[in-house]
Amino acid sequence: MASVHESLYFNPMMTNGVVHANIFGIKDWVTPYKIAVLVLLHEMSTTKPMALLDRRRLNKLILPLQQGPDLTLEQFLKIVEECCLRMVNAVKLKLLLMADGELQDMEHFFTILPNAFSDSEAFKTSVVGLFMRQMLLAYNKLSFSQVYKLYKSLQQYCHRDNQPELSALPAEDMELTSNEDPSADHIDKDELDTASLHQSELRSEGITRGPLSQKQAEYFLARQAYLLKNDENKAMSPAKLQDELNNILKFNPDFAEAHYLSYLNSIRVQDIYISTHSLLHYFDRLILSGGEGKSNGDEGYGRSLRYAVLNLATLHCRFGHYQQADLALQEAIRIAQEANDHVCLQHCLSWLYTLEQLKGSDSVVLTEDSVKIAAHFCLPYLASLGIQSLVKQGAKQGMPANKLLDALRGTDIMHWKQSLSELIEISLAQTTSIWRMYGKSTMARQQAQLLLNMNSLEPVNFSVQQNNTEAFAVALCHLAELHAEQGLYAVVSDIMKHLKQQFPPHTQHAKLWMLCDLKIQFEKAMNDGKYHLAEPHVTAISALNSTEGLYRKAQLLKALNQTSEASKILQQLQQQCEKSKNIEMTIRCICGFQDSTPFDFSLQLLLAIFIITTKKNADIFEILLNMHFSLMLGIPEQALVLVQDVLESVLAHGSLIDKGRALLLAARCQMALAGAAAQEHRLTALEQAVHTLDEAVVYFSQLDCKERMRDIHYLQARLHHTLGNIAQRNKCSMLFRLLDQELPSSGMTVVSHL
């Protein structure tokens, strides 16, 4: 019992064996810093001729000064100086005269303070008026000895540069009343909506070591929690925030909200021990405080226990402890069933199918059940999440794109009606991924831009838009890869720079841009023929995504002409993907096989891929496979017809490498037709092939794909030799020779490669 009710026997405000009132029983008290704020308000009221812009800046500054932590005089004057230079001189002079004078000067100031606002209606109804009346009430309740201590603290505050010692006035001296309703000063959401609340001075420099009042602590926790959710970069650093939370908990260890913010802060740095510790303490304090039990009796106590176990399960899911997460989920389900809590059970079911997905199991049935039950109990958020999860699984398994997009469109209507902005963002990110997966890069770019330019439906507090969610990271990564496919590496660098700033390496979604950056660097090194630079990227990719890492390793081994090792890896990867029903990676693995296998087996592989892509509506794969299939069967006429039919789609949606490969394939078809054509048509067909190769080399040169350029220059030299263009032949031969000497030898001649 002693450990459970530790706060009953130990209080940091205990001095000389006497337990004083809990500091959060005090709404607010007078400190030297609060006197400085009052002086600022008094000067603003009495100084009539003031520039409109200066007054507007000062008005925007008042709320964060009132609710924020106490600052040193130097910090306070610096902030005021940025708004109005004239005002800072008046405030400083007034404070120094008060501190250098006598006690009656401070007494006189509090006497004349209400006179400046007596005729103002704002004094009775505004936040400023409430603050001033609270300070006057707190001051009037002080005894003479307490007033004297306050005056001495003011003198120290005005004549030193270090941080203010707010604990100079102990809690027992500053106690006002403990009979007030603690919920009366709860922070309104609208009250936090101001543009200047993210001042850097209030964030990084205004760190106090003394006790915070209830309003200051509530404001601090609400602000930091909002920033962690919407823009983590503007929140305090993990170390500084933890120090401030420890300071708050030192003076009130039963402050449940501080424990929860400590839990969120620990997750930022992947600290499993402190995050678990803080989460358990949050629910312990929540139960002990009786906050949930006041209105619901025993039900409030049980509800806290249910959601405590559920939150513990989600924490283990996040850190990859799937067995512990499963046990915690089963416990949460048992408690929720005993209490007949359908909402909690639905949350448990949502996490249950999520856990199955993380473990690599098929969770379609669980997800469908979750959607049906959520719709039955009118839980639109959970129902939409389930549908989006089904869409994600369907895309991996190769469902037709039209069915997936229809499902998302149906949920989007509900999202917009109920202003579920998070689900709208997820839906747009999923649509971007689906369009890109099915070969429509133009539509993918459009959806990504729509998401990035969409105004958030969330109320904007602290001048922060909701732009650090997973959906934004996914959209930006898609844009980076799409620009890389077009050879725009300067734009890619800018996008990656923004991603690194918006999602620092310690944040939850940083792995997305890390993997994206590594894949782009790997493809660039492979296109350049610098295989020694691509090798370390394979190791790094494997650390983030084992499936992608295996595929890239097979690509690298194949480029180094180690076909047997590459085939073994691709076969292993294909088996894994078929087990997990990852159709896209299965097709990519089979495509990797066909270049390193005998002719008969290659035809079987191409036929298998063709059947899959036709069934799954994978357009870009179907287009390329049609062309290869016809060419391998020795039907160049049919292959050329297919090329001409789909070339427009490839040039509109394909990457530079796909465009170049399609044109190269078209040139090979034209060359094959020229060999069987009559003499009078042969030269015309060869000239068309040369023109097609000229277009293809432009795309490969934009990517600096030297191996493909070498192959094209070889073909061009052969064609120009046949056509009798000696100068052009020599030029192409020289370019081929230079690239052949520059590229590492792969053990395969250019002729056999083509």
PDB file of C-alpha atoms in Angstrom, residues 285-555:
ATOM      1  CA  ARG A 285      -2.728   8.702 -10.978  1.00  0.00           C
ATOM      2  CA  LEU A 286      -5.893   8.960 -13.059  1.00  0.00           C
ATOM      3  CA  ILE A 287      -7.539   6.289 -10.939  1.00  0.00           C
ATOM      4  CA  LEU A 288      -6.231   7.636  -7.620  1.00  0.00           C
ATOM      5  CA  SER A 289      -7.352  11.162  -8.458  1.00  0.00           C
ATOM      6  CA  GLY A 290     -10.918   9.905  -8.813  1.00  0.00           C
ATOM      7  CA  GLY A 291     -11.411  12.022 -11.925  1.00  0.00           C
ATOM      8  CA  GLU A 292     -13.167   9.213 -13.768  1.00  0.00           C
ATOM      9  CA  GLY A 293     -15.029   7.863 -10.771  1.00  0.00           C
ATOM     10  CA  LYS A 294     -16.805  11.066  -9.731  1.00  0.00           C
ATOM     11  CA  SER A 295     -19.492  10.810 -12.374  1.00  0.00           C
ATOM     12  CA  ASN A 296     -19.410   7.098 -13.175  1.00  0.00           C
ATOM     13  CA  GLY A 297     -18.659   5.412  -9.858  1.00  0.00           C
ATOM     14  CA  ASP A 298     -16.931   2.065 -10.256  1.00  0.00           C
ATOM     15  CA  GLU A 299     -17.413   2.287 -14.024  1.00  0.00           C
ATOM     16  CA  GLY A 300     -14.894   5.128 -14.231  1.00  0.00           C
ATOM     17  CA  TYR A 301     -12.324   3.022 -12.408  1.00  0.00           C
ATOM     18  CA  GLY A 302     -12.906   0.032 -14.708  1.00  0.00           C
ATOM     19  CA  ARG A 303     -12.799   2.162 -17.840  1.00  0.00           C
ATOM     20  CA  SER A 304      -9.368   3.472 -16.902  1.00  0.00           C
ATOM     21  CA  LEU A 305      -8.107  -0.057 -16.387  1.00  0.00           C
ATOM     22  CA  ARG A 306      -9.437  -1.210 -19.759  1.00  0.00           C
ATOM     23  CA  TYR A 307      -7.843   1.592 -21.702  1.00  0.00           C
ATOM     24  CA  ALA A 308      -4.644   1.336 -19.678  1.00  0.00           C
ATOM     25  CA  VAL A 309      -4.155  -2.243 -20.864  1.00  0.00           C
ATOM     26  CA  LEU A 310      -5.143  -1.285 -24.418  1.00  0.00           C
ATOM     27  CA  ASN A 311      -2.607   1.563 -24.463  1.00  0.00           C
ATOM     28  CA  LEU A 312       0.038  -0.828 -23.163  1.00  0.00           C
ATOM     29  CA  ALA A 313      -0.746  -3.167 -26.061  1.00  0.00           C
ATOM     30  CA  THR A 314      -0.364  -0.347 -28.595  1.00  0.00           C
ATOM     31  CA  LEU A 315       2.956   0.594 -27.007  1.00  0.00           C
ATOM     32  CA  HIS A 316       4.285  -2.948 -27.429  1.00  0.00           C
ATOM     33  CA  CYS A 317       3.005  -2.965 -31.027  1.00  0.00           C
ATOM     34  CA  ARG A 318       4.970   0.164 -31.734  1.00  0.00           C
ATOM     35  CA  PHE A 319       8.201  -1.332 -30.405  1.00  0.00           C
ATOM     36  CA  GLY A 320       7.689  -4.665 -32.193  1.00  0.00           C
ATOM     37  CA  HIS A 321       6.963  -6.726 -29.074  1.00  0.00           C
ATOM     38  CA  TYR A 322       4.149  -8.652 -30.721  1.00  0.00           C
ATOM     39  CA  GLN A 323       3.838 -11.424 -28.127  1.00  0.00           C
ATOM     40  CA  GLN A 324       3.504  -8.958 -25.236  1.00  0.00           C
ATOM     41  CA  ALA A 325       1.106  -6.874 -27.315  1.00  0.00           C
ATOM     42  CA  ASP A 326      -1.053  -9.934 -27.994  1.00  0.00           C
ATOM     43  CA  LEU A 327      -1.215 -10.794 -24.282  1.00  0.00           C
ATOM     44  CA  ALA A 328      -2.133  -7.221 -23.370  1.00  0.00           C
ATOM     45  CA  LEU A 329      -4.832  -7.156 -26.065  1.00  0.00           C
ATOM     46  CA  GLN A 330      -6.347 -10.395 -24.791  1.00  0.00           C
ATOM     47  CA  GLU A 331      -6.447  -8.934 -21.280  1.00  0.00           C
ATOM     48  CA  ALA A 332      -8.090  -5.725 -22.531  1.00  0.00           C
ATOM     49  CA  ILE A 333     -10.671  -7.779 -24.440  1.00  0.00           C
ATOM     50  CA  ARG A 334     -11.446  -9.848 -21.339  1.00  0.00           C
ATOM     51  CA  ILE A 335     -11.960  -6.776 -19.154  1.00  0.00           C
ATOM     52  CA  ALA A 336     -14.042  -5.025 -21.825  1.00  0.00           C
ATOM     53  CA  GLN A 337     -16.256  -8.104 -22.246  1.00  0.00           C
ATOM     54  CA  GLU A 338     -16.872  -8.274 -18.505  1.00  0.00           C
ATOM     55  CA  ALA A 339     -17.898  -4.601 -18.532  1.00  0.00           C
ATOM     56  CA  ASN A 340     -19.901  -4.979 -21.770  1.00  0.00           C
ATOM     57  CA  ASP A 341     -17.965  -2.030 -23.263  1.00  0.00           C
ATOM     58  CA  HIS A 342     -18.572  -2.306 -27.011  1.00  0.00           C
ATOM     59  CA  VAL A 343     -16.503   0.766 -27.877  1.00  0.00           C
ATOM     60  CA  CYS A 344     -13.423  -0.559 -26.107  1.00  0.00           C
ATOM     61  CA  LEU A 345     -13.960  -3.969 -27.706  1.00  0.00           C
ATOM     62  CA  GLN A 346     -14.078  -2.347 -31.120  1.00  0.00           C
ATOM     63  CA  HIS A 347     -10.779  -0.535 -30.448  1.00  0.00           C
ATOM     64  CA  CYS A 348      -9.297  -3.871 -29.353  1.00  0.00           C
ATOM     65  CA  LEU A 349     -10.498  -5.545 -32.548  1.00  0.00           C
ATOM     66  CA  SER A 350      -8.948  -2.763 -34.640  1.00  0.00           C
ATOM     67  CA  TRP A 351      -5.604  -3.264 -32.948  1.00  0.00           C
ATOM     68  CA  LEU A 352      -5.972  -7.034 -33.229  1.00  0.00           C
ATOM     69  CA  TYR A 353      -6.118  -6.988 -37.038  1.00  0.00           C
ATOM     70  CA  THR A 354      -3.337  -4.383 -37.073  1.00  0.00           C
ATOM     71  CA  LEU A 355      -1.202  -6.721 -34.974  1.00  0.00           C
ATOM     72  CA  GLU A 356      -1.908  -9.602 -37.360  1.00  0.00           C
ATOM     73  CA  GLN A 357      -0.805  -7.432 -40.291  1.00  0.00           C
ATOM     74  CA  LEU A 358       2.412  -6.495 -38.501  1.00  0.00           C
ATOM     75  CA  LYS A 359       3.136 -10.177 -37.910  1.00  0.00           C
ATOM     76  CA  GLY A 360       2.616 -10.897 -41.616  1.00  0.00           C
ATOM     77  CA  SER A 361      -0.589 -12.922 -41.207  1.00  0.00           C
ATOM     78  CA  ASP A 362      -3.733 -12.652 -43.301  1.00  0.00           C
ATOM     79  CA  SER A 363      -6.123 -10.371 -41.422  1.00  0.00           C
ATOM     80  CA  VAL A 364      -8.779  -9.740 -44.077  1.00  0.00           C
ATOM     81  CA  VAL A 365     -11.502 -11.613 -42.179  1.00  0.00           C
ATOM     82  CA  LEU A 366     -10.749  -9.796 -38.923  1.00  0.00           C
ATOM     83  CA  THR A 367     -10.709  -6.453 -40.704  1.00  0.00           C
ATOM     84  CA  GLU A 368     -14.036  -7.099 -42.418  1.00  0.00           C
ATOM     85  CA  ASP A 369     -15.601  -8.078 -39.083  1.00  0.00           C
ATOM     86  CA  SER A 370     -14.209  -4.908 -37.513  1.00  0.00           C
ATOM     87  CA  VAL A 371     -15.747  -2.728 -40.234  1.00  0.00           C
ATOM     88  CA  LYS A 372     -19.170  -4.377 -39.878  1.00  0.00           C
ATOM     89  CA  ILE A 373     -19.238  -4.062 -36.081  1.00  0.00           C
ATOM     90  CA  ALA A 374     -17.970  -0.470 -36.147  1.00  0.00           C
ATOM     91  CA  ALA A 375     -20.708   0.463 -38.602  1.00  0.00           C
ATOM     92  CA  HIS A 376     -23.290  -1.298 -36.398  1.00  0.00           C
ATOM     93  CA  PHE A 377     -22.267   0.720 -33.330  1.00  0.00           C
ATOM     94  CA  CYS A 378     -22.004   3.982 -35.312  1.00  0.00           C
ATOM     95  CA  LEU A 379     -18.230   4.378 -34.961  1.00  0.00           C
ATOM     96  CA  PRO A 380     -17.373   6.014 -38.316  1.00  0.00           C
ATOM     97  CA  TYR A 381     -13.712   6.652 -37.495  1.00  0.00           C
ATOM     98  CA  LEU A 382     -12.932   3.000 -36.764  1.00  0.00           C
ATOM     99  CA  ALA A 383     -15.054   1.817 -39.687  1.00  0.00           C
ATOM    100  CA  SER A 384     -13.160   4.078 -42.100  1.00  0.00           C
ATOM    101  CA  LEU A 385      -9.822   2.955 -40.705  1.00  0.00           C
ATOM    102  CA  GLY A 386     -10.875  -0.640 -41.336  1.00  0.00           C
ATOM    103  CA  ILE A 387     -11.884   0.098 -44.922  1.00  0.00           C
ATOM    104  CA  GLN A 388      -8.577   1.867 -45.550  1.00  0.00           C
ATOM    105  CA  SER A 389      -6.760  -1.142 -44.112  1.00  0.00           C
ATOM    106  CA  LEU A 390      -8.701  -3.435 -46.457  1.00  0.00           C
ATOM    107  CA  VAL A 391      -7.754  -1.200 -49.395  1.00  0.00           C
ATOM    108  CA  LYS A 392      -4.097  -1.416 -48.424  1.00  0.00           C
ATOM    109  CA  GLN A 393      -4.239  -5.198 -48.220  1.00  0.00           C
ATOM    110  CA  GLY A 394      -6.147  -5.374 -51.493  1.00  0.00           C
ATOM    111  CA  ALA A 395      -3.536  -3.253 -53.266  1.00  0.00           C
ATOM    112  CA  LYS A 396      -0.745  -5.544 -52.048  1.00  0.00           C
ATOM    113  CA  GLN A 397      -2.695  -8.583 -53.228  1.00  0.00           C
ATOM    114  CA  GLY A 398      -3.296  -7.044 -56.650  1.00  0.00           C
ATOM    115  CA  MET A 399      -7.000  -6.245 -56.610  1.00  0.00           C
ATOM    116  CA  PRO A 400      -8.219  -4.186 -59.594  1.00  0.00           C
ATOM    117  CA  ALA A 401      -7.528  -0.499 -59.119  1.00  0.00           C
ATOM    118  CA  ASN A 402     -11.093   0.559 -59.921  1.00  0.00           C
ATOM    119  CA  LYS A 403     -12.479  -1.465 -56.992  1.00  0.00           C
ATOM    120  CA  LEU A 404      -9.928   0.006 -54.595  1.00  0.00           C
ATOM    121  CA  LEU A 405     -10.589   3.572 -55.706  1.00  0.00           C
ATOM    122  CA  ASP A 406     -14.361   3.045 -55.502  1.00  0.00           C
ATOM    123  CA  ALA A 407     -13.989   1.887 -51.891  1.00  0.00           C
ATOM    124  CA  LEU A 408     -11.928   4.946 -51.003  1.00  0.00           C
ATOM    125  CA  ARG A 409     -14.332   7.288 -52.766  1.00  0.00           C
ATOM    126  CA  GLY A 410     -17.232   5.899 -50.741  1.00  0.00           C
ATOM    127  CA  THR A 411     -15.464   6.602 -47.452  1.00  0.00           C
ATOM    128  CA  ASP A 412     -14.283  10.041 -48.568  1.00  0.00           C
ATOM    129  CA  ILE A 413     -17.869  11.287 -48.662  1.00  0.00           C
ATOM    130  CA  MET A 414     -18.303  10.439 -44.997  1.00  0.00           C
ATOM    131  CA  HIS A 415     -14.903  11.934 -44.122  1.00  0.00           C
ATOM    132  CA  TRP A 416     -15.798  15.291 -45.623  1.00  0.00           C
ATOM    133  CA  LYS A 417     -19.244  15.311 -44.027  1.00  0.00           C
ATOM    134  CA  GLN A 418     -17.793  14.717 -40.571  1.00  0.00           C
ATOM    135  CA  SER A 419     -14.571  16.714 -41.118  1.00  0.00           C
ATOM    136  CA  LEU A 420     -12.299  13.762 -40.340  1.00  0.00           C
ATOM    137  CA  SER A 421      -9.173  15.443 -41.644  1.00  0.00           C
ATOM    138  CA  GLU A 422      -6.746  12.702 -40.598  1.00  0.00           C
ATOM    139  CA  LEU A 423      -8.691  10.093 -42.563  1.00  0.00           C
ATOM    140  CA  ILE A 424      -8.949  12.437 -45.559  1.00  0.00           C
ATOM    141  CA  GLU A 425      -5.159  12.742 -45.579  1.00  0.00           C
ATOM    142  CA  ILE A 426      -4.709   8.974 -45.303  1.00  0.00           C
ATOM    143  CA  SER A 427      -7.178   8.448 -48.151  1.00  0.00           C
ATOM    144  CA  LEU A 428      -5.310  10.878 -50.420  1.00  0.00           C
ATOM    145  CA  ALA A 429      -1.977   9.234 -49.574  1.00  0.00           C
ATOM    146  CA  GLN A 430      -3.423   5.794 -50.339  1.00  0.00           C
ATOM    147  CA  THR A 431      -4.861   7.037 -53.630  1.00  0.00           C
ATOM    148  CA  THR A 432      -1.411   8.377 -54.538  1.00  0.00           C
ATOM    149  CA  SER A 433       0.154   4.999 -53.791  1.00  0.00           C
ATOM    150  CA  ILE A 434      -2.490   3.097 -55.769  1.00  0.00           C
ATOM    151  CA  TRP A 435      -2.136   5.289 -58.864  1.00  0.00           C
ATOM    152  CA  ARG A 436       1.630   4.908 -58.728  1.00  0.00           C
ATOM    153  CA  MET A 437       1.508   1.165 -58.134  1.00  0.00           C
ATOM    154  CA  TYR A 438      -0.726   0.689 -61.180  1.00  0.00           C
ATOM    155  CA  GLY A 439       1.488   2.771 -63.448  1.00  0.00           C
ATOM    156  CA  LYS A 440      -0.345   6.124 -63.559  1.00  0.00           C
ATOM    157  CA  SER A 441       2.378   8.476 -62.365  1.00  0.00           C
ATOM    158  CA  THR A 442       0.604  11.621 -63.599  1.00  0.00           C
ATOM    159  CA  MET A 443      -2.442  10.873 -61.454  1.00  0.00           C
ATOM    160  CA  ALA A 444      -0.162   9.988 -58.537  1.00  0.00           C
ATOM    161  CA  ARG A 445       1.518  13.397 -58.739  1.00  0.00           C
ATOM    162  CA  GLN A 446      -1.862  15.105 -58.871  1.00  0.00           C
ATOM    163  CA  GLN A 447      -3.121  13.333 -55.737  1.00  0.00           C
ATOM    164  CA  ALA A 448       0.118  14.048 -53.863  1.00  0.00           C
ATOM    165  CA  GLN A 449      -0.077  17.742 -54.732  1.00  0.00           C
ATOM    166  CA  LEU A 450      -3.738  17.798 -53.689  1.00  0.00           C
ATOM    167  CA  LEU A 451      -2.786  16.480 -50.262  1.00  0.00           C
ATOM    168  CA  LEU A 452       0.141  18.849 -49.796  1.00  0.00           C
ATOM    169  CA  ASN A 453      -1.940  21.882 -50.777  1.00  0.00           C
ATOM    170  CA  MET A 454      -5.020  20.932 -48.786  1.00  0.00           C
ATOM    171  CA  ASN A 455      -5.914  23.202 -45.886  1.00  0.00           C
ATOM    172  CA  SER A 456      -6.223  21.290 -42.629  1.00  0.00           C
ATOM    173  CA  LEU A 457      -9.721  20.975 -41.194  1.00  0.00           C
ATOM    174  CA  GLU A 458      -8.261  20.939 -37.684  1.00  0.00           C
ATOM    175  CA  PRO A 459      -8.396  24.161 -35.631  1.00  0.00           C
ATOM    176  CA  VAL A 460      -5.047  25.891 -36.065  1.00  0.00           C
ATOM    177  CA  ASN A 461      -3.399  26.620 -32.723  1.00  0.00           C
ATOM    178  CA  PHE A 462       0.082  27.974 -32.133  1.00  0.00           C
ATOM    179  CA  SER A 463       0.248  28.892 -35.866  1.00  0.00           C
ATOM    180  CA  VAL A 464       0.799  25.225 -36.681  1.00  0.00           C
ATOM    181  CA  GLN A 465      -0.776  23.296 -39.550  1.00  0.00           C
ATOM    182  CA  GLN A 466      -1.124  19.543 -39.323  1.00  0.00           C
ATOM    183  CA  ASN A 467       1.725  18.653 -41.663  1.00  0.00           C
ATOM    184  CA  ASN A 468       3.916  16.123 -39.903  1.00  0.00           C
ATOM    185  CA  THR A 469       1.620  13.118 -40.206  1.00  0.00           C
ATOM    186  CA  GLU A 470       2.464   9.850 -41.934  1.00  0.00           C
ATOM    187  CA  ALA A 471       0.264  10.769 -44.907  1.00  0.00           C
ATOM    188  CA  PHE A 472       2.358  13.878 -45.640  1.00  0.00           C
ATOM    189  CA  ALA A 473       5.561  11.853 -45.356  1.00  0.00           C
ATOM    190  CA  VAL A 474       4.229   9.227 -47.779  1.00  0.00           C
ATOM    191  CA  ALA A 475       3.121  11.875 -50.294  1.00  0.00           C
ATOM    192  CA  LEU A 476       6.475  13.660 -50.176  1.00  0.00           C
ATOM    193  CA  CYS A 477       8.354  10.365 -50.593  1.00  0.00           C
ATOM    194  CA  HIS A 478       6.240   9.533 -53.647  1.00  0.00           C
ATOM    195  CA  LEU A 479       6.996  12.940 -55.114  1.00  0.00           C
ATOM    196  CA  ALA A 480      10.714  12.441 -54.484  1.00  0.00           C
ATOM    197  CA  GLU A 481      10.702   9.061 -56.230  1.00  0.00           C
ATOM    198  CA  LEU A 482       8.616  10.369 -59.133  1.00  0.00           C
ATOM    199  CA  HIS A 483      11.033  13.255 -59.678  1.00  0.00           C
ATOM    200  CA  ALA A 484      13.972  10.861 -59.418  1.00  0.00           C
ATOM    201  CA  GLU A 485      12.394   8.704 -62.137  1.00  0.00           C
ATOM    202  CA  GLN A 486      12.402  11.789 -64.374  1.00  0.00           C
ATOM    203  CA  GLY A 487      16.055  12.536 -63.590  1.00  0.00           C
ATOM    204  CA  LEU A 488      15.273  15.720 -61.596  1.00  0.00           C
ATOM    205  CA  TYR A 489      17.757  15.051 -58.818  1.00  0.00           C
ATOM    206  CA  ALA A 490      18.034  18.713 -57.799  1.00  0.00           C
ATOM    207  CA  VAL A 491      14.313  18.738 -56.982  1.00  0.00           C
ATOM    208  CA  VAL A 492      14.709  15.417 -55.187  1.00  0.00           C
ATOM    209  CA  SER A 493      17.435  16.974 -53.037  1.00  0.00           C
ATOM    210  CA  ASP A 494      15.114  19.824 -52.049  1.00  0.00           C
ATOM    211  CA  ILE A 495      12.294  17.435 -51.172  1.00  0.00           C
ATOM    212  CA  MET A 496      14.588  15.247 -49.090  1.00  0.00           C
ATOM    213  CA  LYS A 497      15.949  18.308 -47.303  1.00  0.00           C
ATOM    214  CA  HIS A 498      12.409  19.325 -46.365  1.00  0.00           C
ATOM    215  CA  LEU A 499      11.616  15.787 -45.219  1.00  0.00           C
ATOM    216  CA  LYS A 500      14.677  15.706 -42.983  1.00  0.00           C
ATOM    217  CA  GLN A 501      13.677  19.011 -41.413  1.00  0.00           C
ATOM    218  CA  GLN A 502      10.032  18.058 -40.965  1.00  0.00           C
ATOM    219  CA  PHE A 503      10.718  14.498 -39.786  1.00  0.00           C
ATOM    220  CA  PRO A 504      14.028  14.410 -37.846  1.00  0.00           C
ATOM    221  CA  PRO A 505      15.757  11.011 -37.567  1.00  0.00           C
ATOM    222  CA  HIS A 506      14.376  10.315 -34.084  1.00  0.00           C
ATOM    223  CA  THR A 507      10.731  10.785 -35.128  1.00  0.00           C
ATOM    224  CA  GLN A 508       8.267   7.998 -35.849  1.00  0.00           C
ATOM    225  CA  HIS A 509       7.976   8.457 -39.621  1.00  0.00           C
ATOM    226  CA  ALA A 510      11.645   9.143 -40.359  1.00  0.00           C
ATOM    227  CA  LYS A 511      12.090   5.595 -41.687  1.00  0.00           C
ATOM    228  CA  LEU A 512       9.892   6.475 -44.655  1.00  0.00           C
ATOM    229  CA  TRP A 513      12.207   9.124 -46.071  1.00  0.00           C
ATOM    230  CA  MET A 514      15.299   7.152 -45.054  1.00  0.00           C
ATOM    231  CA  LEU A 515      14.157   4.192 -47.145  1.00  0.00           C
ATOM    232  CA  CYS A 516      13.065   6.472 -49.990  1.00  0.00           C
ATOM    233  CA  ASP A 517      16.425   8.270 -50.019  1.00  0.00           C
ATOM    234  CA  LEU A 518      18.381   4.992 -50.023  1.00  0.00           C
ATOM    235  CA  LYS A 519      16.315   3.575 -52.895  1.00  0.00           C
ATOM    236  CA  ILE A 520      16.870   6.714 -54.972  1.00  0.00           C
ATOM    237  CA  GLN A 521      20.616   6.658 -54.280  1.00  0.00           C
ATOM    238  CA  PHE A 522      20.771   2.956 -55.142  1.00  0.00           C
ATOM    239  CA  GLU A 523      18.975   3.430 -58.469  1.00  0.00           C
ATOM    240  CA  LYS A 524      21.182   6.396 -59.324  1.00  0.00           C
ATOM    241  CA  ALA A 525      24.350   4.415 -58.613  1.00  0.00           C
ATOM    242  CA  MET A 526      23.054   1.486 -60.690  1.00  0.00           C
ATOM    243  CA  ASN A 527      22.184   3.790 -63.592  1.00  0.00           C
ATOM    244  CA  ASP A 528      25.653   5.313 -63.419  1.00  0.00           C
ATOM    245  CA  GLY A 529      27.228   1.857 -63.439  1.00  0.00           C
ATOM    246  CA  LYS A 530      28.890   2.561 -60.064  1.00  0.00           C
ATOM    247  CA  TYR A 531      28.116  -0.773 -58.472  1.00  0.00           C
ATOM    248  CA  HIS A 532      30.642  -0.289 -55.680  1.00  0.00           C
ATOM    249  CA  LEU A 533      28.580   2.681 -54.474  1.00  0.00           C
ATOM    250  CA  ALA A 534      25.319   0.726 -54.698  1.00  0.00           C
ATOM    251  CA  GLU A 535      26.549  -2.103 -52.464  1.00  0.00           C
ATOM    252  CA  PRO A 536      26.469  -0.199 -49.115  1.00  0.00           C
ATOM    253  CA  HIS A 537      22.995   1.065 -49.962  1.00  0.00           C
ATOM    254  CA  VAL A 538      21.780  -2.545 -50.161  1.00  0.00           C
ATOM    255  CA  THR A 539      22.863  -3.157 -46.556  1.00  0.00           C
ATOM    256  CA  ALA A 540      21.173   0.021 -45.362  1.00  0.00           C
ATOM    257  CA  ILE A 541      17.949  -0.780 -47.240  1.00  0.00           C
ATOM    258  CA  SER A 542      17.890  -4.277 -45.726  1.00  0.00           C
ATOM    259  CA  ALA A 543      18.029  -2.777 -42.245  1.00  0.00           C
ATOM    260  CA  LEU A 544      14.868  -0.771 -42.934  1.00  0.00           C
ATOM    261  CA  ASN A 545      12.983  -3.212 -45.186  1.00  0.00           C
ATOM    262  CA  SER A 546      14.191  -6.791 -45.617  1.00  0.00           C
ATOM    263  CA  THR A 547      12.049  -7.440 -48.710  1.00  0.00           C
ATOM    264  CA  GLU A 548      13.331  -4.394 -50.586  1.00  0.00           C
ATOM    265  CA  GLY A 549      16.850  -5.192 -49.434  1.00  0.00           C
ATOM    266  CA  LEU A 550      16.738  -8.710 -50.904  1.00  0.00           C
ATOM    267  CA  TYR A 551      15.370  -7.433 -54.205  1.00  0.00           C
ATOM    268  CA  ARG A 552      18.073  -4.751 -54.481  1.00  0.00           C
ATOM    269  CA  LYS A 553      20.746  -7.299 -53.649  1.00  0.00           C
ATOM    270  CA  ALA A 554      19.504  -9.519 -56.470  1.00  0.00           C
ATOM    271  CA  GLN A 555      19.568  -6.534 -58.833  1.00  0.00           C
TER     272      GLN A 555
END
